[in-house]
mmCIF file of C-alpha atoms in Angstrom:
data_model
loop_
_atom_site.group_PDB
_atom_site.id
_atom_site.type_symbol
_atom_site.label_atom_id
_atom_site.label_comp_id
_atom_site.label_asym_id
_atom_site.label_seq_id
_atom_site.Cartn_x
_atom_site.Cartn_y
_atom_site.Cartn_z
ATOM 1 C CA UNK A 119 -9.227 -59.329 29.429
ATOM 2 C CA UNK A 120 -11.044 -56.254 28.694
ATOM 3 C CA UNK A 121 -12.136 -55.291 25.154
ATOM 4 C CA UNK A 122 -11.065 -51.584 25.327
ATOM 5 C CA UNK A 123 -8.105 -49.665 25.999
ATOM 6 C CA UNK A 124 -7.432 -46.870 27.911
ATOM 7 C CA UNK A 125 -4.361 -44.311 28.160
ATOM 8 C CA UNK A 126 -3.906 -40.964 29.541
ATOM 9 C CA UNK A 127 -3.310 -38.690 27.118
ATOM 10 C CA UNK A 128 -1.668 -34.577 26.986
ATOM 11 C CA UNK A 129 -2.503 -32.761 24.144
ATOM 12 C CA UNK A 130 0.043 -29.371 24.625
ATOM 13 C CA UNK A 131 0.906 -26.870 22.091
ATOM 14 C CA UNK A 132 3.490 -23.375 22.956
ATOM 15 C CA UNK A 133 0.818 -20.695 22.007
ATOM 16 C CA UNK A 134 2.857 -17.475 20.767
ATOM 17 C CA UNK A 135 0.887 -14.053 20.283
ATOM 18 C CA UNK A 136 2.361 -10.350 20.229
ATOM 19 C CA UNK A 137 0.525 -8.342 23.088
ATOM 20 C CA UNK A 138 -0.468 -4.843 21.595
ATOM 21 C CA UNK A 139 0.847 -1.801 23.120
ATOM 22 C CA UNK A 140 -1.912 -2.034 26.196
ATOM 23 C CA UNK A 141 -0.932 -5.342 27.464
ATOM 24 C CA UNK A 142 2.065 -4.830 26.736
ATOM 25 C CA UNK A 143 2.477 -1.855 28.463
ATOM 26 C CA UNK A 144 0.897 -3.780 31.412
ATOM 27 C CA UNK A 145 3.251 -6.662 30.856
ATOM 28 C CA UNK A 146 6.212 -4.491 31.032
ATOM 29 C CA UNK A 147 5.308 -3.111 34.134
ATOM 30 C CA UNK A 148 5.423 -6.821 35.855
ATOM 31 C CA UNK A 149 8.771 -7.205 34.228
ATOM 32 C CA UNK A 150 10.120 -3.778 35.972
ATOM 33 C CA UNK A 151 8.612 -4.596 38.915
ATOM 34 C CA UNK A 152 5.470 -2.621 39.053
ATOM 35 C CA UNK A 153 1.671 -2.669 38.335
ATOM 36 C CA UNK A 154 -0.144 -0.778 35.554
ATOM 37 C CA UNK A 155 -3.414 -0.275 35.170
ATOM 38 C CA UNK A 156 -5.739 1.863 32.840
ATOM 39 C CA UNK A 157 -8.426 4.003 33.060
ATOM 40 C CA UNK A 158 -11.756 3.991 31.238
ATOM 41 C CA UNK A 159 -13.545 6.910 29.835
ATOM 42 C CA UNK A 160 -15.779 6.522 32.761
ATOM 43 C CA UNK A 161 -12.780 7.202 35.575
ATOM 44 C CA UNK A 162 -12.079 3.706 36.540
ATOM 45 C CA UNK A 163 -9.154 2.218 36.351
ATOM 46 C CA UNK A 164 -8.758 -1.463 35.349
ATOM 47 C CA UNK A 165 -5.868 -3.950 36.117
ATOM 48 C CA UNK A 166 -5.069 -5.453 33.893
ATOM 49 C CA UNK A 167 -5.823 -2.494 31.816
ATOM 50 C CA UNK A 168 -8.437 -2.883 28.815
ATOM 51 C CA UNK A 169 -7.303 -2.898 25.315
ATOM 52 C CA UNK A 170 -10.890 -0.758 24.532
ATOM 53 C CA UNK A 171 -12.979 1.086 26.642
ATOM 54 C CA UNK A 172 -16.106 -1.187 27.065
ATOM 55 C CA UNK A 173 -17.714 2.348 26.961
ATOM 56 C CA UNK A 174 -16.945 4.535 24.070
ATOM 57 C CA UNK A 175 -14.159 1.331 22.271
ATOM 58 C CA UNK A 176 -11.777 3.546 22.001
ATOM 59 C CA UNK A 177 -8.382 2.555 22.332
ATOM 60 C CA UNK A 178 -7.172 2.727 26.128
ATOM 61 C CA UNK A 179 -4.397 5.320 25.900
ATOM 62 C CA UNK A 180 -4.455 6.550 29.663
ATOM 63 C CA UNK A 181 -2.656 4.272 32.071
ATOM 64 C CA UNK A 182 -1.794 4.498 35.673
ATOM 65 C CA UNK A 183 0.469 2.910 38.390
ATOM 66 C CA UNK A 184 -1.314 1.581 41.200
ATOM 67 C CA UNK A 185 -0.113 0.134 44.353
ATOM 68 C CA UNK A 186 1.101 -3.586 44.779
ATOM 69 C CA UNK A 187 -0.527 -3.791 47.869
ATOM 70 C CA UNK A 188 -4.711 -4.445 48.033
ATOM 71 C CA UNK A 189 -7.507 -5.731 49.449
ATOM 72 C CA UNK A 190 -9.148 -9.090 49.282
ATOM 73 C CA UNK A 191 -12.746 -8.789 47.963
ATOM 74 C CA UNK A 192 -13.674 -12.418 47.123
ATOM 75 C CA UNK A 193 -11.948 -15.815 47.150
ATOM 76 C CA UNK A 194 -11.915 -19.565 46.682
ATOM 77 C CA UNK A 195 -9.889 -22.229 49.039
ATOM 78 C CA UNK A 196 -8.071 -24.769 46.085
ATOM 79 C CA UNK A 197 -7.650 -27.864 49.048
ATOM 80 C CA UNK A 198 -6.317 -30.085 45.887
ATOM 81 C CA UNK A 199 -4.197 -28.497 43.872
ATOM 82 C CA UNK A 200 -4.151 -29.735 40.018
ATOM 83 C CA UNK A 201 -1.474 -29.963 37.435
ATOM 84 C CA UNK A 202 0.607 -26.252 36.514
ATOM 85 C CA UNK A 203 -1.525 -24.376 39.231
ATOM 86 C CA UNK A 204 0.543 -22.116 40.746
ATOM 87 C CA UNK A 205 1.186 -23.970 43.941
ATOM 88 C CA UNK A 206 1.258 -27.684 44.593
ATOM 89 C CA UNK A 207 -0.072 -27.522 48.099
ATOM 90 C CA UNK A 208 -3.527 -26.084 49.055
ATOM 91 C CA UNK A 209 -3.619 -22.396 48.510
ATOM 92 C CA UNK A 210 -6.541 -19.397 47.333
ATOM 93 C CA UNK A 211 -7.554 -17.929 44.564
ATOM 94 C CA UNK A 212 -8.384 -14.374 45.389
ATOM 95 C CA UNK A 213 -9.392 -11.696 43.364
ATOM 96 C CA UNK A 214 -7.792 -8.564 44.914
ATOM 97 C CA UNK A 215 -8.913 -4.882 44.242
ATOM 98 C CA UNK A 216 -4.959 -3.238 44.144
ATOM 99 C CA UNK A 217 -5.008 0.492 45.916
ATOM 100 C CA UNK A 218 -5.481 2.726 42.983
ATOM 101 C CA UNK A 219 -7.449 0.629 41.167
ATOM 102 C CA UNK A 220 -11.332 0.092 40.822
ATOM 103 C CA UNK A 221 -11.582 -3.614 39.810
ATOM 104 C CA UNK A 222 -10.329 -6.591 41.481
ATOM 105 C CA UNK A 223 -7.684 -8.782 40.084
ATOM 106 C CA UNK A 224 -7.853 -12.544 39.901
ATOM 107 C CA UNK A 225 -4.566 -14.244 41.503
ATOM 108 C CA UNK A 226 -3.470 -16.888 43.985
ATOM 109 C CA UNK A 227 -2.829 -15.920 47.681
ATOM 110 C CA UNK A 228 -0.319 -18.378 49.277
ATOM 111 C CA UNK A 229 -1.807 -19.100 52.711
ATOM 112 C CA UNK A 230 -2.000 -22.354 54.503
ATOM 113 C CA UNK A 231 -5.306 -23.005 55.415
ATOM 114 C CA UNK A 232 -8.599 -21.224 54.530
ATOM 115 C CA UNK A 233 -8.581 -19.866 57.984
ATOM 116 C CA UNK A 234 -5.771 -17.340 57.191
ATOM 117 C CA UNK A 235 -8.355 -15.541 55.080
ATOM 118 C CA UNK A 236 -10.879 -13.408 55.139
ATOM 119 C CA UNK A 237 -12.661 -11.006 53.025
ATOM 120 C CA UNK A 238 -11.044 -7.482 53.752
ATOM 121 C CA UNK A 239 -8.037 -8.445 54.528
ATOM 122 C CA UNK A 240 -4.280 -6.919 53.096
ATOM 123 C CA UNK A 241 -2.326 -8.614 51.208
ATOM 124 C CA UNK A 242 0.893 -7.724 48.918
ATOM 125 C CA UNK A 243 2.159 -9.245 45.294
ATOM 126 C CA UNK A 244 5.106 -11.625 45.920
ATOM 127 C CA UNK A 245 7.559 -10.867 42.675
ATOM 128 C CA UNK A 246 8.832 -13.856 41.275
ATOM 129 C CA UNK A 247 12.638 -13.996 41.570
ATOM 130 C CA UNK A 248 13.254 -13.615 37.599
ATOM 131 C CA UNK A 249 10.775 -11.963 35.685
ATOM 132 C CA UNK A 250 10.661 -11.671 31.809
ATOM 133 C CA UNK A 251 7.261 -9.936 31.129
ATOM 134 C CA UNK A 252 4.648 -12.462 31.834
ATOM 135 C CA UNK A 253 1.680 -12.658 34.264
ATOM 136 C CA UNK A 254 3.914 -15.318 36.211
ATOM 137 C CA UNK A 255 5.951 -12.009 37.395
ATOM 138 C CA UNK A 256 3.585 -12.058 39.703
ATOM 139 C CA UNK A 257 4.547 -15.097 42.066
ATOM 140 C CA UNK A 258 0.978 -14.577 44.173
ATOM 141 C CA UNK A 259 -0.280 -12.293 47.068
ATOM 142 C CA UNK A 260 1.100 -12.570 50.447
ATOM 143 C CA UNK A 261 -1.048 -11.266 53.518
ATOM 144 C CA UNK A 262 0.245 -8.093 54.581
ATOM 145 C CA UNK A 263 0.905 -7.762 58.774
ATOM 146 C CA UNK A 264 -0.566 -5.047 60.549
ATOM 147 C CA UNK A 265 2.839 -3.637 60.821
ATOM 148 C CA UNK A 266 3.935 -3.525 57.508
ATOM 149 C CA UNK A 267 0.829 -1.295 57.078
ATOM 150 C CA UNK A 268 1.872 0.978 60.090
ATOM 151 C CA UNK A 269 5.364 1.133 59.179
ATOM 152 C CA UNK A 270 4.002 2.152 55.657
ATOM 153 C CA UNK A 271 2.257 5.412 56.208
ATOM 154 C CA UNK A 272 0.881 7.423 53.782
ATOM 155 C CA UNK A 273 3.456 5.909 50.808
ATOM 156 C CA UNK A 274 1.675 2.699 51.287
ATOM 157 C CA UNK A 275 3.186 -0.809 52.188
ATOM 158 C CA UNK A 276 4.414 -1.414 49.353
ATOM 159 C CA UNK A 277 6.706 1.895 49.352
ATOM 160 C CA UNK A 278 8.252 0.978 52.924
ATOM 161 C CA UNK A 279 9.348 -2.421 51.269
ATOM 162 C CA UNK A 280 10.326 -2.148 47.899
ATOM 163 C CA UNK A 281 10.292 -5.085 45.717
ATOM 164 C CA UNK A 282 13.425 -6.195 44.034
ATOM 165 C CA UNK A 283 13.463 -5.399 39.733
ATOM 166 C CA UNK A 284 14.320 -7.513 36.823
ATOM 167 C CA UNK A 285 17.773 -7.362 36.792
ATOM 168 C CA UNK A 286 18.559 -6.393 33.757
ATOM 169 C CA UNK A 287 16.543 -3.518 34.325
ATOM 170 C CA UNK A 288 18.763 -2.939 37.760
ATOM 171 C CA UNK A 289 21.950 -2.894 36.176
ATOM 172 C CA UNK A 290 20.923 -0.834 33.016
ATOM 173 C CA UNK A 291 19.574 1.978 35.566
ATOM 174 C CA UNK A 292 22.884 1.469 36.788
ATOM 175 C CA UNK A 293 25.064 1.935 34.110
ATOM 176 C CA UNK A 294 22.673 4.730 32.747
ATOM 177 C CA UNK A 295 21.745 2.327 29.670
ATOM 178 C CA UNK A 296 18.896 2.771 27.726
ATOM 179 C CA UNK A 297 15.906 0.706 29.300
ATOM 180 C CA UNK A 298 14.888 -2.707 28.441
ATOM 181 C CA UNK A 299 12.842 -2.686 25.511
ATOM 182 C CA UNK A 300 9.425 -2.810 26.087
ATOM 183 C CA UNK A 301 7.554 -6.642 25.765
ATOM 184 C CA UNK A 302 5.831 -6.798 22.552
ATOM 185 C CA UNK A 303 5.217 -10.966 22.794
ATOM 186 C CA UNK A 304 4.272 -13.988 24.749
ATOM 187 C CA UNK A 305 4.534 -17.559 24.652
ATOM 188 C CA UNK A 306 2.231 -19.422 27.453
ATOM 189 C CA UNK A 307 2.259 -23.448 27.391
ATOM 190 C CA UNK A 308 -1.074 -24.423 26.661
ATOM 191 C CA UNK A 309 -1.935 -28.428 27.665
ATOM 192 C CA UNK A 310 -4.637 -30.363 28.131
ATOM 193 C CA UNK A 311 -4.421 -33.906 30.144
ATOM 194 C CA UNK A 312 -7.150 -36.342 29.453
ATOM 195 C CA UNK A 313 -7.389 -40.307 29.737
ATOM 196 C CA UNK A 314 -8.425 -41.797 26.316
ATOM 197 C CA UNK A 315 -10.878 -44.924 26.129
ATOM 198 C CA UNK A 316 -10.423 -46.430 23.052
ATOM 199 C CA UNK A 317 -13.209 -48.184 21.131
ATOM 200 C CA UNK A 318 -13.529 -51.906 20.801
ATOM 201 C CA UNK A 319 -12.624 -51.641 17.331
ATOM 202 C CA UNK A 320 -9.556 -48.936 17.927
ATOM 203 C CA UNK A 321 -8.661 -51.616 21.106
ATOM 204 C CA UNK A 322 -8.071 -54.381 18.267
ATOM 205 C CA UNK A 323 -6.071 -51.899 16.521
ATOM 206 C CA UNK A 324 -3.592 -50.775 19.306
ATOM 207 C CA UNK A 325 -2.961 -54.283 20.443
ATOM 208 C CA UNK A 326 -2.233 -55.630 17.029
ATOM 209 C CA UNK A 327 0.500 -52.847 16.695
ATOM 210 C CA UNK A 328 1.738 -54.102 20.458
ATOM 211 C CA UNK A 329 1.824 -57.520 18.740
ATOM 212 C CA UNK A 330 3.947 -56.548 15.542
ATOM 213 C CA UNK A 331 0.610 -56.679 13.319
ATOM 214 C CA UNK A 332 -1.323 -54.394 11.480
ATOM 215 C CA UNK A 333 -5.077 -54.868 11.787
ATOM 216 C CA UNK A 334 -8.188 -54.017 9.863
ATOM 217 C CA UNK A 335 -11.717 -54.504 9.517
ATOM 218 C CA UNK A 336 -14.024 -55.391 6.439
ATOM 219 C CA UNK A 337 -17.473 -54.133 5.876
ATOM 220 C CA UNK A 338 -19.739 -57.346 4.940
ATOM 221 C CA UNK A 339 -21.928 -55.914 2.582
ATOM 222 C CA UNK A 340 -19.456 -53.888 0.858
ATOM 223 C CA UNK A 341 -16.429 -55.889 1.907
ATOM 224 C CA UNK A 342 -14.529 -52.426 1.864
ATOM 225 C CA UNK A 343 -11.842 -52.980 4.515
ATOM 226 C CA UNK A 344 -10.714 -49.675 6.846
ATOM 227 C CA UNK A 345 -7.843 -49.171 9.058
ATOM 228 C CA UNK A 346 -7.859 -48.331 11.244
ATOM 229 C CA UNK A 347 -10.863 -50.433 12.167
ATOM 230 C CA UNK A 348 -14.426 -48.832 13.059
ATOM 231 C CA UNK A 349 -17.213 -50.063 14.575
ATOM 232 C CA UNK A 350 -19.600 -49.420 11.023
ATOM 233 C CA UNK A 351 -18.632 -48.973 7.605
ATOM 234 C CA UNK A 352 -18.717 -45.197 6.631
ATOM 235 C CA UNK A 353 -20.423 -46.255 3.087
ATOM 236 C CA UNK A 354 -23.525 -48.296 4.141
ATOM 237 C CA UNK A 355 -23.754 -48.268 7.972
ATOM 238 C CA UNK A 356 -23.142 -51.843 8.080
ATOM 239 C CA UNK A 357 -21.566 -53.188 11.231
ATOM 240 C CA UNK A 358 -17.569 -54.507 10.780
ATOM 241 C CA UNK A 359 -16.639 -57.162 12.794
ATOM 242 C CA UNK A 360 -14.818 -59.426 10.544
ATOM 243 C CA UNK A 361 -11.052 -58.928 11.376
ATOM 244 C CA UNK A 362 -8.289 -58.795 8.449
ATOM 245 C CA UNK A 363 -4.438 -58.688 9.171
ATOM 246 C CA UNK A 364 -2.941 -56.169 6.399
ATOM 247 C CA UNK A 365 0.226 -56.208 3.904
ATOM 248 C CA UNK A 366 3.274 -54.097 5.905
ATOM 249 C CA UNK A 367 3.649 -53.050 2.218
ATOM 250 C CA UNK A 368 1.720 -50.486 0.561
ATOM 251 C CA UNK A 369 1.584 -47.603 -1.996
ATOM 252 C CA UNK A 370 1.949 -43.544 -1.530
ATOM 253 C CA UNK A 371 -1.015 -41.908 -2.808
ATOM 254 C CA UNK A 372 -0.190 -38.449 -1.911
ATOM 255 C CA UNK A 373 2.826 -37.047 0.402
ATOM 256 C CA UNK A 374 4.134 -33.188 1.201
ATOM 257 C CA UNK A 375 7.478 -32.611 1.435
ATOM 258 C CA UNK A 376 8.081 -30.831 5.459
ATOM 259 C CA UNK A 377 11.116 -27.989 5.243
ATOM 260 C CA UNK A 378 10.238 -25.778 7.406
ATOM 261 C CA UNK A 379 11.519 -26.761 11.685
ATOM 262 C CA UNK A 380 8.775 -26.616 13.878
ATOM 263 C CA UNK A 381 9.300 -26.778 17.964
ATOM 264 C CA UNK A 382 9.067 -30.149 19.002
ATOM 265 C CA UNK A 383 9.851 -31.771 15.982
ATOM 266 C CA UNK A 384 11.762 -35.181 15.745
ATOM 267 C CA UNK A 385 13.375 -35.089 12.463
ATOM 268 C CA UNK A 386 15.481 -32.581 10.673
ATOM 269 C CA UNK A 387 13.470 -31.128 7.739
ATOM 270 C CA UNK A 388 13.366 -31.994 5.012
ATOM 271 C CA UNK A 389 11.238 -34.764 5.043
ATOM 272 C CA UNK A 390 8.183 -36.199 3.762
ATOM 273 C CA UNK A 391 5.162 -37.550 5.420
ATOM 274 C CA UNK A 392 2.606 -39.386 3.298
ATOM 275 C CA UNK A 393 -0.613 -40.943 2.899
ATOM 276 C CA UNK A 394 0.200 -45.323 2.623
ATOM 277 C CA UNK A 395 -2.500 -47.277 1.088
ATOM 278 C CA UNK A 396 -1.677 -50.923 2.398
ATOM 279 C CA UNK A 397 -2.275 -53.759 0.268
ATOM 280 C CA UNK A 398 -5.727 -54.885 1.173
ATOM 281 C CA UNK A 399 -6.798 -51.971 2.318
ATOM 282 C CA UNK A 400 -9.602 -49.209 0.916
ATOM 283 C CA UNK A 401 -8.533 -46.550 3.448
ATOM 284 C CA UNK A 402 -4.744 -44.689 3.625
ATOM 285 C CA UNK A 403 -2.645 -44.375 6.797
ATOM 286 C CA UNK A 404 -0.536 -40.760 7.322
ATOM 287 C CA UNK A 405 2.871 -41.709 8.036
ATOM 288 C CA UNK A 406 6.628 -40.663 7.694
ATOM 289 C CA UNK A 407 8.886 -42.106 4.469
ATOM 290 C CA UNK A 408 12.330 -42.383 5.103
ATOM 291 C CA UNK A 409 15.306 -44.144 3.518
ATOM 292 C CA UNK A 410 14.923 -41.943 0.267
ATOM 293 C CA UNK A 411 15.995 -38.490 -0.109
ATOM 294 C CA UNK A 412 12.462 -36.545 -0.149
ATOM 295 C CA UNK A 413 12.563 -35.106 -3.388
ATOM 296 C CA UNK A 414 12.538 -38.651 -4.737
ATOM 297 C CA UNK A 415 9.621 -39.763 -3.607
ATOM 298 C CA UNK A 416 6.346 -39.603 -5.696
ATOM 299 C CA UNK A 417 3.306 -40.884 -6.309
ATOM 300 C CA UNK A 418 2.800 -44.878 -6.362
ATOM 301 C CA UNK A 419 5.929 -45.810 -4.942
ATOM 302 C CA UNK A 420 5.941 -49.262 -3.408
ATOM 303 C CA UNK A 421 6.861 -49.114 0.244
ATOM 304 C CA UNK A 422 7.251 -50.781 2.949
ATOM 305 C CA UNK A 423 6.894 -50.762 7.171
ATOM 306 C CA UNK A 424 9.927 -50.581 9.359
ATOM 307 C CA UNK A 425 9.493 -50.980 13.164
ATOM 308 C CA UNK A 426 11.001 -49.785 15.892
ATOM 309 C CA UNK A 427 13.057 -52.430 17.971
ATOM 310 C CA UNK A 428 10.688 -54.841 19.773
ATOM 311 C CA UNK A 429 11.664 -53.149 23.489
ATOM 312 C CA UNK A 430 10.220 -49.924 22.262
ATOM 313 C CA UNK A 431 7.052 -51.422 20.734
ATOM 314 C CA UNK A 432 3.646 -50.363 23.126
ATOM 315 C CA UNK A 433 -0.110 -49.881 21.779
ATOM 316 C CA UNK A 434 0.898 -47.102 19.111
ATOM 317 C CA UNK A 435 1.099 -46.471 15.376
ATOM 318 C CA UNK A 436 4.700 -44.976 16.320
ATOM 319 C CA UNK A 437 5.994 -48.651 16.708
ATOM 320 C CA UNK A 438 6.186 -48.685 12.893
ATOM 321 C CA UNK A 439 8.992 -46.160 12.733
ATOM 322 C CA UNK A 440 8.549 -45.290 9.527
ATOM 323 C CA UNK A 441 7.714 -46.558 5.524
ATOM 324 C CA UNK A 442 10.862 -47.317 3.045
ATOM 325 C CA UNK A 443 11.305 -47.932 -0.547
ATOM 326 C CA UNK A 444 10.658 -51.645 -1.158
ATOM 327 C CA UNK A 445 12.382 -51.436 -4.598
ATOM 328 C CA UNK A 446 9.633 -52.401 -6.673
ATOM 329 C CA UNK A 447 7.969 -51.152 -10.210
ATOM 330 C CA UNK A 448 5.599 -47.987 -8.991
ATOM 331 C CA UNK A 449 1.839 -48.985 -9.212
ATOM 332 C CA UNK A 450 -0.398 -47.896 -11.942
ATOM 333 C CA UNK A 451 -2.174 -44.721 -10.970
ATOM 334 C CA UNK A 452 -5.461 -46.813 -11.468
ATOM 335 C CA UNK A 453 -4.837 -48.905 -9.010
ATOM 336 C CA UNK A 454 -4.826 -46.230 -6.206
ATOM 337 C CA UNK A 455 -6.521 -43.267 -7.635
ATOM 338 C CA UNK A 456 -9.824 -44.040 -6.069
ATOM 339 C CA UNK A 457 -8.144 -43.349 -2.578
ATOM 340 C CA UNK A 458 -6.115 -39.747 -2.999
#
């Protein structure tokens, strides 16, 4: 059996920022069905549009609609598509310079093979079917026929065919409504997937949890013992390989009290979640205390592990579910105030 395990892991957080009145503006624009740009002091204009000129830094006040029809200037064939890419079959990345616009724009260009392009060519923005302000409005780039661009004349391609608007927007224009407010925010999902090779010493860790036990190492010299274990002792360097089976009971050394919800979180606040020092140990643990209304728990109180049911159990700290009041006298502050 090997010594070390390994487990893909995704690290992914909902990152939320407000967008400014120049991306914004530009964001809009997707929403509504249409492409904004802006234009530097220098006469350029810019899609997305710049929230500074690069020039004079001034703030970029003078914006412009350019087409949604363009022209391929560079591009990259994706044969194996990856994870939230915006197609799961083999597509381009293409940075297209929009009519009206000066720089090129970086999106995807859904053709099937890198034969279907070529530098120069036309292609079109494909509008997603909903859009809510968001640089996924834009779907991709389509190639553009020959005849579209005939049958466009001097309006442009994308003037012959119109693209469909949000709807919202539709039916306000409809009803003679005011507009849909302009977008002001943006949440994008940000994730990263990597496989995680735990060390010998972590390995001993995870599989001791698997096994319903809770597993340390001591430091020879200083005998010091540290959960979880590591390969030297922090203190003095010294290698750890003797291996020590800890209490399930312990004592809080310090805790916060959680009240305020979160996305993603598992328990309704409020709640506490708090350092453990097992018994045996010289090192504290961060983990949840339930079974005690959180305003009653304070330092030193004696408590104890509580596991999942064995079916759920797999090489994690979140088979011990949480910690619990054992009932016993507090501990003496001496006894743990070496470890806060």
């Amino acid at each position: 059996m090997s010594r070390t395990l390994q487990a893909p892991v995704t690290v992914a957080f909902d990152y939320t920022r407000s967008t400014g009145p120049v991306i914004g503006r530009f964001l809009t624009g997707l929403r509504d069905g249409h492409v904004v740009g802006g234009r530097t002091s220098a006469g350029a204009v810019v899609v997305p549009p710049l929230e500074f000129d690069p020039v004079t830094h001034e703030p970029t006040t003078d914006f412009v609609e350019v087409s949604s029809v363009g022209t391929v200037t560079s591009w990259t064939w994706v044969p194996e598509p990856v994870k939230d890419q915006p197609f799961d079959r083999p597509f381009a990345f293409a940075l297209v310079t929009l009519d009206g616009a000066d720089v090129p724009f970086l999106h995807a260009l859904d053709v099937s093979s890198p034969d279907e392009v070529t530098t120069g060519m036309r292609v079109r923005v494909r509008w997603a079917a909903e859009r809510t302000g968001h640089i996924n409005d834009i779907a991709c780039f389509e190639p553009v026929a020959a005849l579209d661009e005939v049958e466009g004349g001097a309006g442009g391609p994308d003037r012959a065919r119109p693209q469909p608007r949000n709807e919202a927007a539709t039916e306000q224009s409809r009803s003679g409504d005011v507009p849909a407010a302009p977008v002001t925010g943006v949440v994008t999902r940000v994730s990263l997937d990597y496989d995680y090779a735990a060390s010998p010493e972590e390995s001993l860790f995870y599989r001791g949890l698997n096994e319903g036990r809770i597993m340390g190492q001591r430091c020879p010299t200083c005998q010091k013992v540290y959960i979880p274990p590591r390969s030297a002792c922090p203190a003095d360097g010294t290698p750890t390989e003797e291996e020590v089976e800890l209490s399930q009971t312990g004592t809080v050394t310090t805790f916060c009290i959680v009240n305020v919800p979160f996305l993603g979180q598992k328990i309704t606040p409020p709640y506490v979640s708090a350092y453990v020092l097992l018994d045996g140990a010289d090192i504290a643990v961060l983990h949840l205390i339930l079974g005690v209304p959180a305003d009653e728990v304070r330092m030193g109180m004696r408590v104890k592990a509580v596991w999942k049911p064995r079916d759920e159990w797999t090489f994690s700290l979140e088979n011990i579910d949480h910690f619990a009041p054992t009932g016993e006298p507090d501990a003496e502050f001496d006894t743990y105030k070496q470890h806060l």
